[in-house]
PDB file of C-alpha atoms in Angstrom:
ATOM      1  CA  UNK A   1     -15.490 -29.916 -78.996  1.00  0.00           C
ATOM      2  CA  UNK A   2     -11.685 -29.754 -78.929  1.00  0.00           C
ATOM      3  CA  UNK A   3      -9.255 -28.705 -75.785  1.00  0.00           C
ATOM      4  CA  UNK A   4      -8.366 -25.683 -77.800  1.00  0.00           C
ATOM      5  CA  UNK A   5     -11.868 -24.575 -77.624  1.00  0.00           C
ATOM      6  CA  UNK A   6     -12.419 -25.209 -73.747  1.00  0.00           C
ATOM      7  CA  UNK A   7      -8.983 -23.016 -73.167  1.00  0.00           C
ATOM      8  CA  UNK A   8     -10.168 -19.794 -73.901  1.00  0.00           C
ATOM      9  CA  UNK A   9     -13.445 -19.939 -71.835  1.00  0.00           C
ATOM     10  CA  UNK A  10     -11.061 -21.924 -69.193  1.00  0.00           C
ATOM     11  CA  UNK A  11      -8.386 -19.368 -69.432  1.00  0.00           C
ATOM     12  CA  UNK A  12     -10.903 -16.619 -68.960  1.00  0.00           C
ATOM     13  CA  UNK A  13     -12.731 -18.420 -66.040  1.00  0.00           C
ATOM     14  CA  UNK A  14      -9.411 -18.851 -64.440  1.00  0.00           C
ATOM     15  CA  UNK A  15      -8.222 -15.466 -64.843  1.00  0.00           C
ATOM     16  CA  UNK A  16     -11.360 -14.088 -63.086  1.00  0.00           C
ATOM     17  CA  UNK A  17     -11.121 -16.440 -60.316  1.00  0.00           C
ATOM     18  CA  UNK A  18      -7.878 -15.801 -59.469  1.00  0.00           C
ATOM     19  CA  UNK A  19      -9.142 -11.937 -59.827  1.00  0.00           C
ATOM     20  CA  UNK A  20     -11.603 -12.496 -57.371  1.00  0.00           C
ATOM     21  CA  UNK A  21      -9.238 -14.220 -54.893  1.00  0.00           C
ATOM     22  CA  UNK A  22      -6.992 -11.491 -54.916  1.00  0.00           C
ATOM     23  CA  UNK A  23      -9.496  -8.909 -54.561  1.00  0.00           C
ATOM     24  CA  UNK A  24     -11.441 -10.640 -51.575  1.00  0.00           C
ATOM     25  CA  UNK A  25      -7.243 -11.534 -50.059  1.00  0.00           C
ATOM     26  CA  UNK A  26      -6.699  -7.546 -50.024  1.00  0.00           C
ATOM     27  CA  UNK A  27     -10.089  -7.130 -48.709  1.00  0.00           C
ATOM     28  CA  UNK A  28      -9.310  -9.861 -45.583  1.00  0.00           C
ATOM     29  CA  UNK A  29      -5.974  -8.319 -45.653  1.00  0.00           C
ATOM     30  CA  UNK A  30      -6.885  -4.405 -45.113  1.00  0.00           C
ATOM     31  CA  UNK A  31     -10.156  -5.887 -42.488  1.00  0.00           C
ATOM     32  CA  UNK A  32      -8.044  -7.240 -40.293  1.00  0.00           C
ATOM     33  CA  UNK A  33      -5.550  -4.187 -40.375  1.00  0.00           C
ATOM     34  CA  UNK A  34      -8.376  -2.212 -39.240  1.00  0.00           C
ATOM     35  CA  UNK A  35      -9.175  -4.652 -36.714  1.00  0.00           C
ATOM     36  CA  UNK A  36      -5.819  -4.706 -35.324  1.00  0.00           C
ATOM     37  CA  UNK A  37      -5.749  -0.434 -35.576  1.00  0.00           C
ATOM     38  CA  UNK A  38      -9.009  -1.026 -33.711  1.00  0.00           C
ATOM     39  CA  UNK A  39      -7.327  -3.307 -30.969  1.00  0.00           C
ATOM     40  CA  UNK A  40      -4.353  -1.247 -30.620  1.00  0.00           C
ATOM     41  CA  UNK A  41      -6.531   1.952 -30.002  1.00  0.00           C
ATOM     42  CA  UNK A  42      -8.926  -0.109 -27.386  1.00  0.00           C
ATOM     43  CA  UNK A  43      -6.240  -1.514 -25.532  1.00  0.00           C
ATOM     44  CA  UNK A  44      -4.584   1.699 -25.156  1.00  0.00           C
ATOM     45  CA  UNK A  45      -7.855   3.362 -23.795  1.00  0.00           C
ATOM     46  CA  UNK A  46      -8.387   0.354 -21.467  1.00  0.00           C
ATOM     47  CA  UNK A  47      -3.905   1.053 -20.289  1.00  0.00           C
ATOM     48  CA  UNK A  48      -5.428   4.679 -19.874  1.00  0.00           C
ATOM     49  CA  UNK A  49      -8.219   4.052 -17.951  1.00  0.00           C
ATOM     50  CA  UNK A  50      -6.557   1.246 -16.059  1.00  0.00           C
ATOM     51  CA  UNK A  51      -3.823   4.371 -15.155  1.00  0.00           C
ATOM     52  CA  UNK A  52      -6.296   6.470 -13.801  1.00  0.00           C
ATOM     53  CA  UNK A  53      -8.140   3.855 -11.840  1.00  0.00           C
ATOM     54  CA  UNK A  54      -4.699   3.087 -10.104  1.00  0.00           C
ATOM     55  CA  UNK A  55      -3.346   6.388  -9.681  1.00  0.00           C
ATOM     56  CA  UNK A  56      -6.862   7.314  -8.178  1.00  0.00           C
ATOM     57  CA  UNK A  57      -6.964   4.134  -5.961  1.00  0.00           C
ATOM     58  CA  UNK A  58      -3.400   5.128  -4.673  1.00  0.00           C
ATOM     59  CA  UNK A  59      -4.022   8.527  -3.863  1.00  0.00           C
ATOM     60  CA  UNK A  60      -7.114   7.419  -2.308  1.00  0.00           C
ATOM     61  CA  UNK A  61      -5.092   4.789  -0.347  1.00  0.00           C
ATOM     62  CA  UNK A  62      -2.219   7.468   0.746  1.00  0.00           C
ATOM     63  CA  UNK A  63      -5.030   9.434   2.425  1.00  0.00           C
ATOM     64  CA  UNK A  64      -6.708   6.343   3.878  1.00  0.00           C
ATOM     65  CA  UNK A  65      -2.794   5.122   5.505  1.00  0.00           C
ATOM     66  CA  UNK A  66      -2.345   8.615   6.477  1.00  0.00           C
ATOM     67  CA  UNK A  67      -5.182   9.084   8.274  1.00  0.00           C
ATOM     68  CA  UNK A  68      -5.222   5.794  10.002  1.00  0.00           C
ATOM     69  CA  UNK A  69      -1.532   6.963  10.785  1.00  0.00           C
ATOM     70  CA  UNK A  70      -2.341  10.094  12.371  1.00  0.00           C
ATOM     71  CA  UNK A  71      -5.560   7.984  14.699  1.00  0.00           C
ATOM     72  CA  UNK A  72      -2.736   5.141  15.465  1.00  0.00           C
ATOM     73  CA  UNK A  73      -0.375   8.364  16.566  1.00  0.00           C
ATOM     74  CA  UNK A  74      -3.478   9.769  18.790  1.00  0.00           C
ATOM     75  CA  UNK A  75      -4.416   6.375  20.138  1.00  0.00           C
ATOM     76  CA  UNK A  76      -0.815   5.733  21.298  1.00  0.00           C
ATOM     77  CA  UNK A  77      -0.201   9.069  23.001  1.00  0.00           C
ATOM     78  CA  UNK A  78      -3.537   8.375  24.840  1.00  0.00           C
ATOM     79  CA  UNK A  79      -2.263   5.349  26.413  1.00  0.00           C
ATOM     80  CA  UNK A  80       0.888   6.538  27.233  1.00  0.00           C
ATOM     81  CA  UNK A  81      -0.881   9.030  29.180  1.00  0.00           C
ATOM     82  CA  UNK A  82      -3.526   6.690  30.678  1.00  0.00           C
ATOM     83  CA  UNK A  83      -0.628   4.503  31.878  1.00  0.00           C
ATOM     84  CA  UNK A  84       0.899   7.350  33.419  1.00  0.00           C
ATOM     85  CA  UNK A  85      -1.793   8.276  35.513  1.00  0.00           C
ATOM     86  CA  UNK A  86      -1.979   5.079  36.238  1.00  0.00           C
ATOM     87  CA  UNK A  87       1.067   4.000  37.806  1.00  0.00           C
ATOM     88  CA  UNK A  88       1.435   7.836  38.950  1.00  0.00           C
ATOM     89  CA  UNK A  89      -1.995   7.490  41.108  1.00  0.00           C
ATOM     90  CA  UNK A  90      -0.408   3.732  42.251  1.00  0.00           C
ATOM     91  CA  UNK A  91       2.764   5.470  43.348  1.00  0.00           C
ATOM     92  CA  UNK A  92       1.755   6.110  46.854  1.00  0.00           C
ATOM     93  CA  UNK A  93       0.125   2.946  47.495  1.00  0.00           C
ATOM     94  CA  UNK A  94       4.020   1.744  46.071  1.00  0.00           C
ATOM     95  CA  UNK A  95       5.234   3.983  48.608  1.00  0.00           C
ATOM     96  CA  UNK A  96       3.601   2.480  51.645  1.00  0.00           C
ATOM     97  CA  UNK A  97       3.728  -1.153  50.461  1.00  0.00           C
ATOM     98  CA  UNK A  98       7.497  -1.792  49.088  1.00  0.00           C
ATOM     99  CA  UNK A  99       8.948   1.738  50.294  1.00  0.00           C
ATOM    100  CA  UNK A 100       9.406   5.405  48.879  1.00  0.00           C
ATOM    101  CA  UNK A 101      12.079   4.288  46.319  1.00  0.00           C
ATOM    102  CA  UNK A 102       9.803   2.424  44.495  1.00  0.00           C
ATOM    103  CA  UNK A 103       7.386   4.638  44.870  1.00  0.00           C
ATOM    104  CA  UNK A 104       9.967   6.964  43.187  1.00  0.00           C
ATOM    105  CA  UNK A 105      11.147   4.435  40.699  1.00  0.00           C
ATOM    106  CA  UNK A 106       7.268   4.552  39.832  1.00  0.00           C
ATOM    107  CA  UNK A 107       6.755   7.936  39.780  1.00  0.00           C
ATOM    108  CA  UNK A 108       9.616   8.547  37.311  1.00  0.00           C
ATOM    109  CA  UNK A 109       8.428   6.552  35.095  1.00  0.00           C
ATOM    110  CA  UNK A 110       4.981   8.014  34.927  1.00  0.00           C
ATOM    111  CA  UNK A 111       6.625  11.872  34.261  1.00  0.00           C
ATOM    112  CA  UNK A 112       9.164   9.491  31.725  1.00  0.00           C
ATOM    113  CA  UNK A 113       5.995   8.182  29.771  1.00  0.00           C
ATOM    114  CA  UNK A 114       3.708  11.163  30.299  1.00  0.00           C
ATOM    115  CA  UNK A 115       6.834  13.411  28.819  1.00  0.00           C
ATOM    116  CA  UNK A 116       7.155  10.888  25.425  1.00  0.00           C
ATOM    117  CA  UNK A 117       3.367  11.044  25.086  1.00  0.00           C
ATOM    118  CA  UNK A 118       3.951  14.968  24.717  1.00  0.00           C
ATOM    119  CA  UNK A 119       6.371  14.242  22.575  1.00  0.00           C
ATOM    120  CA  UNK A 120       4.290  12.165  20.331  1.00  0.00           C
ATOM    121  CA  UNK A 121       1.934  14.685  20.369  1.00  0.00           C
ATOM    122  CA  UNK A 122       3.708  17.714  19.243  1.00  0.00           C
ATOM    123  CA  UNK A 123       5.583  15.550  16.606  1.00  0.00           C
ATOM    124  CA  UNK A 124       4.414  15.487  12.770  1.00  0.00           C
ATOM    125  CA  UNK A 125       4.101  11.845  10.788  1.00  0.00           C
ATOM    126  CA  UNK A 126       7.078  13.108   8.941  1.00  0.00           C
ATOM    127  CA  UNK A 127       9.165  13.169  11.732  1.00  0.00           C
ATOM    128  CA  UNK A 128       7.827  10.223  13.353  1.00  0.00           C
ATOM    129  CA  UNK A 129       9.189   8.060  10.216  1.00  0.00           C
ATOM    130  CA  UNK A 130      12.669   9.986   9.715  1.00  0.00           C
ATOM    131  CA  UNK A 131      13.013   9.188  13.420  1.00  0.00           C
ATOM    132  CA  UNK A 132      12.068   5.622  12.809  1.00  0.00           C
ATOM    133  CA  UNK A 133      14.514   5.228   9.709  1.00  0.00           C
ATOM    134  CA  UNK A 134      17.153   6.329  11.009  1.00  0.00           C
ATOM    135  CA  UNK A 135      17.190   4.151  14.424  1.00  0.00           C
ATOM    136  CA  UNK A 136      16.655   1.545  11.669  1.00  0.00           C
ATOM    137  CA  UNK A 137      19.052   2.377  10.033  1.00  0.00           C
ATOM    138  CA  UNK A 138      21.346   3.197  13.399  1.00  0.00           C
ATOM    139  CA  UNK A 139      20.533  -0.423  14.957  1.00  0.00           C
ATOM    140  CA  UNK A 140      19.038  -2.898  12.299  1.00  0.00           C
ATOM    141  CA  UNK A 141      19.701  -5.780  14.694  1.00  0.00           C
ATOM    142  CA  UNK A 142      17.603  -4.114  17.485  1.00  0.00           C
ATOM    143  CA  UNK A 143      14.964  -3.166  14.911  1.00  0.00           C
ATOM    144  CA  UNK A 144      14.438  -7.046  13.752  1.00  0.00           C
ATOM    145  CA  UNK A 145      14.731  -8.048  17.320  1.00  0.00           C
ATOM    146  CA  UNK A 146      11.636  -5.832  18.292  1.00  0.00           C
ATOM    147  CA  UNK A 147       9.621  -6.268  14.791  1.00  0.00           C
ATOM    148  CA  UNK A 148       9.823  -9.998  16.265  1.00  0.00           C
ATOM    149  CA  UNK A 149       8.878  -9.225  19.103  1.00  0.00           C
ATOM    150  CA  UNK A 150       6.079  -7.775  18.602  1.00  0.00           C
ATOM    151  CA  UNK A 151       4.683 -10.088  15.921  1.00  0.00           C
ATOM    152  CA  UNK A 152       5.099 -12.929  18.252  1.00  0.00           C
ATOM    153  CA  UNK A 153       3.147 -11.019  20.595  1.00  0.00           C
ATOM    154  CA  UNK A 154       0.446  -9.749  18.197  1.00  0.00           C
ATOM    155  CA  UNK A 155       0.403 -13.210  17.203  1.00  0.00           C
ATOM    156  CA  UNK A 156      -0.601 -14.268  20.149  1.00  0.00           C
ATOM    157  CA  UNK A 157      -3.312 -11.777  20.882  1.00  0.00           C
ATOM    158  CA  UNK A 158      -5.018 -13.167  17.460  1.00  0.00           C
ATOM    159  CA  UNK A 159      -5.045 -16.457  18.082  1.00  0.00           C
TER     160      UNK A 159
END
């Protein structure tokens, strides 16, 4: 047997090989094509539903803070009114102990804090933050001063 004899077989062999490659490459090729069509169109269902979860949590979450809002509003006017009573049923004892101004000092501030709990009251959430922006926004100095304030104190109520 002579090399020109092996070449043709050779030749052929080769030629359907290399046929073969190329036909299982395109094949690899156009599978993982699909596979990435596939992962784009998962990942954008998964953005989707990952949207709707947060959008849902939020909204669910606004009502939650507003609600707690509107109880923290209630709570607040409630104590301003128990504290009036308070020092307005101490006023006479005021009266007789230290003398009527104080017992005057004290009753003006009960009607003081029994009028800002109507206030509260008869004031919408809205309102309530516009008011709260704008003394912000009026006095930042005095707002950092009392946000200070009353962390230091909360602080120390959770120690």
């Amino acid at each position: 047997m002579s090399t020109s004899e092996t070449t043709p077989a050779t030749s052929a062999n080769t030629s359907e090989a290399k046929s073969r490659f190329s036909a299982a490459l395109d094949e690899a090729k156009a599978g993982a094509a699909a596979l990435g069509d596939e992962a784009k169109l998962r990942a954008g269902q998964y953005r989707d539903d990952a949207r709707s979860k947060g959008e849902t949590w939020s909204s669910d979450a606004k009502v939650k803070s507003r609600e707690l809002a509107q109880d923290g509003k209630t709570k607040a006017s409630e104590a301003l009114s128990g504290l009036s009573r308070v020092i307005d049923e101490n006023a006479a004892t005021l009266d007789e102990k230290l003398g009527a101004k104080y017992g005057d000092y004290a009753r003006s501030a009960s009607r003081s804090l029994q009028e800002n709990a109507r206030r509260l009251d008869e004031r919408s959430l809205e309102e309530l933050t516009e008011d709260g922006r704008t003394a912000i926004r009026n006095s930042p100095v005095a707002a950092v001063g009392i946000a200070a304030v009353v962390g230091f104190f909360f602080a120390r109520m959770f120690r």
